[in-house]
Amino acid sequence: TRKPKESIVYCGMSHSQGDPFQEVAIDGQENACLDFRYTAHPRMNWWFDHHQSGFQPPSLRQHFEANRTGQKFFDPLARSCAVFTEQVLRSHFDFRAEDPEGHWAQLSAWADKIDGALFASAAEIVELGDPALQLMEWLKNNRDPQLSAKLIESMGRRSLGEIVTSPWVQATLPTLLEAHRRSVDLVAGSLQFDGLVASYDLSEHMAIGSGFAAYMLEPACVYSIGLSRSAQSVAISLGRNPWAGAMGERNLAHICERYGGGGHAHVGGITMPDGELARAREIVEEIRLALHQEE
């Protein structure tokens, strides 16, 4: 008898206070978590991450270090989880993806560029001119798990330029790009610069801003702090200007951890329930003052 064809199910994760895995069904024959916080769930077989705040609470680090499966990997110095995972699979498991058209190489290069903020200028990412950046914007705003899975399945089989022209992407992409342009205008209208930190508050507009817009509008800033709001939550985003030179070496992940958030040394975030907008604004001001005191 022939074995049934194996299937892969993708599940997008969202950062939140508490245990983000609480409502997630970890019930596959093999379960893998990539580019997200650690979980001690006994059925999570594989784990790859590079966030400094990957262990929340910190006691989970002991569970990770006690693991002897050889299938869980962590490197906070890795620039992108995609490249880190690829390197681990090559070095530990001799994995080589078949890539005659170079689609996987394209994905890997863009993952590293986006995660490492390796852009020539802030305008390059704010303008979203490349298909890879347009797909990034589409995925960031997509709320249909089936479409997200469809995008992932298309990657590696088609070029990003081909994928972005797909009808199921184009059905919403023009609207999302227009909303992005409006958000840049909203950031410009809200932006306050104190000589070190560029901050903006889009919570009244139910819009999500971009730290890169702040860097484009205020090139002299070292840090950005953004406050945004959705129907379910309030989000604080914190970033260091990649073009700030030697200035601004505060560890932003550690700052965000004080408030239940996390991230990387140069970018971090905090997610709070929607009803805590007033407290979120207080936190923004506390972080702004802390950055001045610690600089």
mmCIF file of C-alpha atoms in Angstrom:
data_model
loop_
_atom_site.group_PDB
_atom_site.id
_atom_site.type_symbol
_atom_site.label_atom_id
_atom_site.label_comp_id
_atom_site.label_asym_id
_atom_site.label_seq_id
_atom_site.Cartn_x
_atom_site.Cartn_y
_atom_site.Cartn_z
ATOM 1 C CA THR A 1 0.000 0.000 0.000
ATOM 2 C CA ARG A 2 1.143 3.519 -0.724
ATOM 3 C CA LYS A 3 1.750 5.851 2.180
ATOM 4 C CA PRO A 4 -0.511 8.909 2.293
ATOM 5 C CA LYS A 5 1.114 12.076 1.019
ATOM 6 C CA GLU A 6 2.621 14.156 3.800
ATOM 7 C CA SER A 7 1.133 17.590 4.280
ATOM 8 C CA ILE A 8 2.520 20.745 5.848
ATOM 9 C CA VAL A 9 0.282 23.134 7.788
ATOM 10 C CA TYR A 10 1.530 26.662 8.484
ATOM 11 C CA CYS A 11 0.448 28.631 11.541
ATOM 12 C CA GLY A 12 1.298 32.302 11.908
ATOM 13 C CA MET A 13 2.208 33.468 15.401
ATOM 14 C CA SER A 14 1.698 36.840 17.068
ATOM 15 C CA HIS A 15 3.646 38.265 19.986
ATOM 16 C CA SER A 16 1.586 38.925 23.086
ATOM 17 C CA GLN A 17 1.937 39.087 26.829
ATOM 18 C CA GLY A 18 1.641 35.705 28.491
ATOM 19 C CA ASP A 19 1.945 32.422 26.609
ATOM 20 C CA PRO A 20 1.327 32.987 22.861
ATOM 21 C CA PHE A 21 1.162 29.208 22.306
ATOM 22 C CA GLN A 22 -1.774 28.727 24.681
ATOM 23 C CA GLU A 23 -4.431 28.552 21.942
ATOM 24 C CA VAL A 24 -2.205 26.957 19.269
ATOM 25 C CA ALA A 25 -2.727 23.318 18.284
ATOM 26 C CA ILE A 26 0.725 21.702 18.389
ATOM 27 C CA ASP A 27 -0.554 18.367 17.134
ATOM 28 C CA GLY A 28 1.431 17.448 14.026
ATOM 29 C CA GLN A 29 3.583 14.368 13.658
ATOM 30 C CA GLU A 30 6.519 16.786 13.510
ATOM 31 C CA ASN A 31 6.164 20.345 14.843
ATOM 32 C CA ALA A 32 8.619 23.152 14.149
ATOM 33 C CA CYS A 33 8.796 26.731 15.378
ATOM 34 C CA LEU A 34 10.870 29.261 13.440
ATOM 35 C CA ASP A 35 11.745 32.856 14.246
ATOM 36 C CA PHE A 36 9.560 32.978 17.348
ATOM 37 C CA ARG A 37 9.712 32.542 21.109
ATOM 38 C CA TYR A 38 10.651 29.255 22.733
ATOM 39 C CA THR A 39 8.030 26.896 24.090
ATOM 40 C CA ALA A 40 8.505 23.939 26.424
ATOM 41 C CA HIS A 41 5.570 22.105 24.842
ATOM 42 C CA PRO A 42 6.570 18.409 24.726
ATOM 43 C CA ARG A 43 5.464 18.034 21.096
ATOM 44 C CA MET A 44 7.492 20.935 19.715
ATOM 45 C CA ASN A 45 10.194 18.874 17.997
ATOM 46 C CA TRP A 46 12.161 21.612 16.204
ATOM 47 C CA TRP A 47 12.982 25.215 17.111
ATOM 48 C CA PHE A 48 15.103 27.870 15.384
ATOM 49 C CA ASP A 49 15.354 31.451 16.626
ATOM 50 C CA HIS A 50 17.673 34.443 16.827
ATOM 51 C CA HIS A 51 15.759 36.868 19.073
ATOM 52 C CA GLN A 52 17.542 37.947 22.230
ATOM 53 C CA SER A 53 14.154 37.734 23.929
ATOM 54 C CA GLY A 54 13.435 34.227 22.690
ATOM 55 C CA PHE A 55 13.040 32.884 26.227
ATOM 56 C CA GLN A 56 10.059 34.388 28.043
ATOM 57 C CA PRO A 57 9.979 33.804 30.909
ATOM 58 C CA PRO A 58 13.794 33.517 31.201
ATOM 59 C CA SER A 59 13.406 30.196 33.035
ATOM 60 C CA LEU A 60 12.626 28.596 29.661
ATOM 61 C CA ARG A 61 16.315 28.935 28.830
ATOM 62 C CA GLN A 62 17.029 26.078 31.252
ATOM 63 C CA HIS A 63 14.542 23.854 29.414
ATOM 64 C CA PHE A 64 16.250 24.654 26.106
ATOM 65 C CA GLU A 65 19.741 23.983 27.448
ATOM 66 C CA ALA A 66 18.595 20.646 28.862
ATOM 67 C CA ASN A 67 17.336 19.553 25.451
ATOM 68 C CA ARG A 68 19.340 16.670 23.955
ATOM 69 C CA THR A 69 17.417 16.079 20.731
ATOM 70 C CA GLY A 70 19.842 18.059 18.579
ATOM 71 C CA GLN A 71 16.856 19.684 16.883
ATOM 72 C CA LYS A 72 16.634 23.040 18.664
ATOM 73 C CA PHE A 73 18.950 25.912 17.767
ATOM 74 C CA PHE A 74 19.462 29.471 19.006
ATOM 75 C CA ASP A 75 21.880 32.189 17.897
ATOM 76 C CA PRO A 76 21.093 35.778 18.987
ATOM 77 C CA LEU A 77 23.982 37.019 16.825
ATOM 78 C CA ALA A 78 22.423 35.678 13.614
ATOM 79 C CA ARG A 79 21.187 38.494 11.402
ATOM 80 C CA SER A 80 18.164 36.635 10.050
ATOM 81 C CA CYS A 81 16.441 33.444 11.117
ATOM 82 C CA ALA A 82 16.037 32.329 7.504
ATOM 83 C CA VAL A 83 19.780 32.305 6.828
ATOM 84 C CA PHE A 84 20.501 30.886 10.290
ATOM 85 C CA THR A 85 18.084 27.997 9.713
ATOM 86 C CA GLU A 86 19.541 27.324 6.284
ATOM 87 C CA GLN A 87 23.084 27.244 7.688
ATOM 88 C CA VAL A 88 22.062 24.860 10.492
ATOM 89 C CA LEU A 89 20.317 22.496 8.093
ATOM 90 C CA ARG A 90 23.333 22.479 5.778
ATOM 91 C CA SER A 91 25.962 21.973 8.476
ATOM 92 C CA HIS A 92 24.099 19.579 10.783
ATOM 93 C CA PHE A 93 21.881 17.638 8.409
ATOM 94 C CA ASP A 94 23.590 18.044 5.017
ATOM 95 C CA PHE A 95 20.393 19.544 3.621
ATOM 96 C CA ARG A 96 20.572 21.013 0.115
ATOM 97 C CA ALA A 97 17.465 22.524 -1.407
ATOM 98 C CA GLU A 98 16.965 21.913 -5.106
ATOM 99 C CA ASP A 99 17.090 25.404 -6.573
ATOM 100 C CA PRO A 100 17.639 25.287 -10.352
ATOM 101 C CA GLU A 101 15.888 28.629 -10.900
ATOM 102 C CA GLY A 102 17.552 30.394 -7.953
ATOM 103 C CA HIS A 103 14.263 31.091 -6.147
ATOM 104 C CA TRP A 104 15.512 29.889 -2.755
ATOM 105 C CA ALA A 105 18.679 31.955 -3.126
ATOM 106 C CA GLN A 106 16.534 35.003 -3.879
ATOM 107 C CA LEU A 107 14.412 34.383 -0.795
ATOM 108 C CA SER A 108 17.441 33.899 1.429
ATOM 109 C CA ALA A 109 19.081 37.101 0.195
ATOM 110 C CA TRP A 110 15.943 39.171 0.738
ATOM 111 C CA ALA A 111 15.273 37.636 4.160
ATOM 112 C CA ASP A 112 18.761 38.647 5.236
ATOM 113 C CA LYS A 113 18.385 42.139 3.763
ATOM 114 C CA ILE A 114 15.006 42.799 5.378
ATOM 115 C CA ASP A 115 15.808 41.304 8.786
ATOM 116 C CA GLY A 116 19.211 42.964 8.870
ATOM 117 C CA ALA A 117 17.926 46.319 7.536
ATOM 118 C CA LEU A 118 20.634 46.240 4.885
ATOM 119 C CA PHE A 119 19.091 48.961 2.764
ATOM 120 C CA ALA A 120 20.917 51.718 0.938
ATOM 121 C CA SER A 121 18.576 54.270 2.500
ATOM 122 C CA ALA A 122 15.395 54.524 4.527
ATOM 123 C CA ALA A 123 13.596 55.639 1.382
ATOM 124 C CA GLU A 124 14.313 52.284 -0.292
ATOM 125 C CA ILE A 125 12.128 50.381 2.153
ATOM 126 C CA VAL A 126 9.574 53.156 2.688
ATOM 127 C CA GLU A 127 8.866 53.394 -1.045
ATOM 128 C CA LEU A 128 8.250 49.605 -1.357
ATOM 129 C CA GLY A 129 9.432 49.581 -4.932
ATOM 130 C CA ASP A 130 10.688 45.998 -5.092
ATOM 131 C CA PRO A 131 8.319 43.008 -5.351
ATOM 132 C CA ALA A 132 9.942 41.495 -2.245
ATOM 133 C CA LEU A 133 9.073 44.578 -0.201
ATOM 134 C CA GLN A 134 5.551 44.675 -1.592
ATOM 135 C CA LEU A 135 5.054 41.042 -0.574
ATOM 136 C CA MET A 136 6.446 41.906 2.851
ATOM 137 C CA GLU A 137 3.777 44.603 3.177
ATOM 138 C CA TRP A 138 1.077 42.249 1.911
ATOM 139 C CA LEU A 139 2.049 39.510 4.359
ATOM 140 C CA LYS A 140 2.254 41.961 7.245
ATOM 141 C CA ASN A 141 -1.371 42.958 6.692
ATOM 142 C CA ASN A 142 -2.885 39.676 5.529
ATOM 143 C CA ARG A 143 -5.317 38.107 8.001
ATOM 144 C CA ASP A 144 -6.237 35.027 5.976
ATOM 145 C CA PRO A 145 -4.142 32.035 7.151
ATOM 146 C CA GLN A 146 -4.916 30.146 3.952
ATOM 147 C CA LEU A 147 -3.532 32.944 1.792
ATOM 148 C CA SER A 148 -0.438 33.204 3.990
ATOM 149 C CA ALA A 149 0.094 29.484 3.505
ATOM 150 C CA LYS A 150 -0.407 29.909 -0.236
ATOM 151 C CA LEU A 151 2.308 32.560 -0.311
ATOM 152 C CA ILE A 152 4.729 30.340 1.592
ATOM 153 C CA GLU A 153 4.011 27.414 -0.703
ATOM 154 C CA SER A 154 4.643 29.612 -3.759
ATOM 155 C CA MET A 155 8.025 30.739 -2.484
ATOM 156 C CA GLY A 156 10.822 28.559 -3.732
ATOM 157 C CA ARG A 157 8.726 27.535 -6.730
ATOM 158 C CA ARG A 158 8.208 30.954 -8.331
ATOM 159 C CA SER A 159 10.145 34.196 -8.346
ATOM 160 C CA LEU A 160 8.957 37.002 -6.082
ATOM 161 C CA GLY A 161 8.224 39.090 -9.162
ATOM 162 C CA GLU A 162 5.873 36.385 -10.419
ATOM 163 C CA ILE A 163 4.186 35.875 -7.062
ATOM 164 C CA VAL A 164 3.411 39.567 -6.583
ATOM 165 C CA THR A 165 1.390 39.581 -9.836
ATOM 166 C CA SER A 166 -0.821 36.686 -8.681
ATOM 167 C CA PRO A 167 -4.550 37.562 -8.620
ATOM 168 C CA TRP A 168 -4.871 36.599 -4.934
ATOM 169 C CA VAL A 169 -2.082 39.065 -4.070
ATOM 170 C CA GLN A 170 -3.267 41.803 -6.410
ATOM 171 C CA ALA A 171 -6.777 41.534 -4.962
ATOM 172 C CA THR A 172 -5.629 43.551 -1.934
ATOM 173 C CA LEU A 173 -2.090 44.776 -2.648
ATOM 174 C CA PRO A 174 -2.997 48.121 -4.325
ATOM 175 C CA THR A 175 -5.196 49.015 -1.361
ATOM 176 C CA LEU A 176 -2.447 48.040 1.087
ATOM 177 C CA LEU A 177 0.168 50.090 -0.763
ATOM 178 C CA GLU A 178 -2.133 53.111 -0.698
ATOM 179 C CA ALA A 179 -2.719 52.588 3.036
ATOM 180 C CA HIS A 180 1.051 52.396 3.507
ATOM 181 C CA ARG A 181 1.488 55.723 1.736
ATOM 182 C CA ARG A 182 -1.166 57.249 3.983
ATOM 183 C CA SER A 183 0.591 55.862 7.056
ATOM 184 C CA VAL A 184 3.818 57.581 5.980
ATOM 185 C CA ASP A 185 1.877 60.847 5.763
ATOM 186 C CA LEU A 186 0.406 60.170 9.217
ATOM 187 C CA VAL A 187 3.864 59.562 10.648
ATOM 188 C CA ALA A 188 5.012 62.856 9.109
ATOM 189 C CA GLY A 189 2.087 64.673 10.715
ATOM 190 C CA SER A 190 2.624 63.095 14.116
ATOM 191 C CA LEU A 191 6.422 62.961 14.288
ATOM 192 C CA GLN A 192 8.209 64.636 17.181
ATOM 193 C CA PHE A 193 12.001 64.836 17.303
ATOM 194 C CA ASP A 194 13.887 65.757 20.458
ATOM 195 C CA GLY A 195 17.423 65.596 19.076
ATOM 196 C CA LEU A 196 17.847 61.875 19.768
ATOM 197 C CA VAL A 197 14.470 60.148 19.476
ATOM 198 C CA ALA A 198 11.874 60.495 16.726
ATOM 199 C CA SER A 199 8.481 59.414 18.073
ATOM 200 C CA TYR A 200 5.029 59.155 16.527
ATOM 201 C CA ASP A 201 1.575 58.154 17.750
ATOM 202 C CA LEU A 202 -0.879 56.711 15.215
ATOM 203 C CA SER A 203 -3.220 55.154 17.773
ATOM 204 C CA GLU A 204 -6.067 57.540 16.977
ATOM 205 C CA HIS A 205 -5.898 56.601 13.303
ATOM 206 C CA MET A 206 -5.936 52.814 13.826
ATOM 207 C CA ALA A 207 -2.880 52.694 11.573
ATOM 208 C CA ILE A 208 0.546 51.079 11.759
ATOM 209 C CA GLY A 209 3.539 53.300 11.134
ATOM 210 C CA SER A 210 7.127 52.522 10.217
ATOM 211 C CA GLY A 211 10.325 53.418 12.009
ATOM 212 C CA PHE A 212 11.927 53.650 8.573
ATOM 213 C CA ALA A 213 9.532 56.484 7.732
ATOM 214 C CA ALA A 214 10.825 58.254 10.838
ATOM 215 C CA TYR A 215 14.426 57.725 9.697
ATOM 216 C CA MET A 216 13.590 59.076 6.249
ATOM 217 C CA LEU A 217 11.802 62.133 7.655
ATOM 218 C CA GLU A 218 14.325 62.811 10.461
ATOM 219 C CA PRO A 219 17.670 61.416 9.253
ATOM 220 C CA ALA A 220 19.460 62.841 12.307
ATOM 221 C CA CYS A 221 17.469 60.716 14.781
ATOM 222 C CA VAL A 222 19.188 57.814 16.515
ATOM 223 C CA TYR A 223 16.081 56.004 17.764
ATOM 224 C CA SER A 224 12.425 55.767 16.766
ATOM 225 C CA ILE A 225 9.454 54.983 18.983
ATOM 226 C CA GLY A 226 6.102 54.312 17.384
ATOM 227 C CA LEU A 227 2.690 53.748 18.932
ATOM 228 C CA SER A 228 -0.022 52.060 16.882
ATOM 229 C CA ARG A 229 -3.351 50.448 17.588
ATOM 230 C CA SER A 230 -5.569 47.752 16.128
ATOM 231 C CA ALA A 231 -8.990 46.486 17.137
ATOM 232 C CA GLN A 232 -7.382 43.973 19.502
ATOM 233 C CA SER A 233 -4.168 45.512 20.777
ATOM 234 C CA VAL A 234 -1.823 48.433 21.207
ATOM 235 C CA ALA A 235 1.717 48.085 19.914
ATOM 236 C CA ILE A 236 4.881 49.992 20.737
ATOM 237 C CA SER A 237 7.719 49.634 18.242
ATOM 238 C CA LEU A 238 11.240 50.658 19.084
ATOM 239 C CA GLY A 239 14.158 50.885 16.677
ATOM 240 C CA ARG A 240 17.655 52.190 16.156
ATOM 241 C CA ASN A 241 18.394 54.138 12.982
ATOM 242 C CA PRO A 242 20.680 51.870 10.878
ATOM 243 C CA TRP A 243 22.340 55.008 9.478
ATOM 244 C CA ALA A 244 23.116 56.524 12.899
ATOM 245 C CA GLY A 245 26.766 55.501 12.740
ATOM 246 C CA ALA A 246 28.422 54.684 16.053
ATOM 247 C CA MET A 247 25.699 56.377 18.099
ATOM 248 C CA GLY A 248 22.911 54.544 19.841
ATOM 249 C CA GLU A 249 24.209 51.251 21.189
ATOM 250 C CA ARG A 250 21.477 50.679 23.769
ATOM 251 C CA ASN A 251 20.069 47.151 23.742
ATOM 252 C CA LEU A 252 16.453 47.736 22.742
ATOM 253 C CA ALA A 253 15.394 44.152 23.414
ATOM 254 C CA HIS A 254 16.362 44.556 27.060
ATOM 255 C CA ILE A 255 14.384 47.793 27.296
ATOM 256 C CA CYS A 256 11.289 46.155 25.804
ATOM 257 C CA GLU A 257 11.648 43.185 28.160
ATOM 258 C CA ARG A 258 11.012 45.525 31.085
ATOM 259 C CA TYR A 259 7.453 45.832 29.803
ATOM 260 C CA GLY A 260 6.832 42.258 28.683
ATOM 261 C CA GLY A 261 8.098 42.761 25.139
ATOM 262 C CA GLY A 262 11.334 41.850 23.421
ATOM 263 C CA GLY A 263 13.191 41.666 20.144
ATOM 264 C CA HIS A 264 16.752 42.315 19.015
ATOM 265 C CA ALA A 265 19.487 44.678 20.105
ATOM 266 C CA HIS A 266 18.461 47.266 17.497
ATOM 267 C CA VAL A 267 14.731 46.654 17.153
ATOM 268 C CA GLY A 268 12.056 45.601 19.603
ATOM 269 C CA GLY A 269 8.384 45.763 20.390
ATOM 270 C CA ILE A 270 5.761 45.607 23.099
ATOM 271 C CA THR A 271 2.186 44.385 22.581
ATOM 272 C CA MET A 272 -0.548 45.302 25.051
ATOM 273 C CA PRO A 273 -4.350 44.833 25.227
ATOM 274 C CA ASP A 274 -6.359 47.546 23.490
ATOM 275 C CA GLY A 275 -7.717 48.841 26.773
ATOM 276 C CA GLU A 276 -4.240 49.869 27.943
ATOM 277 C CA LEU A 277 -3.664 52.732 25.502
ATOM 278 C CA ALA A 278 -3.110 55.273 28.297
ATOM 279 C CA ARG A 279 -0.493 53.030 29.900
ATOM 280 C CA ALA A 280 1.146 52.471 26.522
ATOM 281 C CA ARG A 281 1.571 56.226 26.109
ATOM 282 C CA GLU A 282 3.182 56.385 29.543
ATOM 283 C CA ILE A 283 5.582 53.608 28.533
ATOM 284 C CA VAL A 284 6.533 55.473 25.351
ATOM 285 C CA GLU A 285 7.511 58.490 27.422
ATOM 286 C CA GLU A 286 9.374 56.338 29.961
ATOM 287 C CA ILE A 287 11.389 54.714 27.157
ATOM 288 C CA ARG A 288 12.115 58.059 25.524
ATOM 289 C CA LEU A 289 13.494 59.446 28.790
ATOM 290 C CA ALA A 290 15.443 56.223 29.446
ATOM 291 C CA LEU A 291 17.127 56.442 26.060
ATOM 292 C CA HIS A 292 18.302 59.964 26.878
ATOM 293 C CA GLN A 293 19.543 58.933 30.321
ATOM 294 C CA GLU A 294 21.385 55.878 29.028
ATOM 295 C CA GLU A 295 22.926 57.529 25.951
#
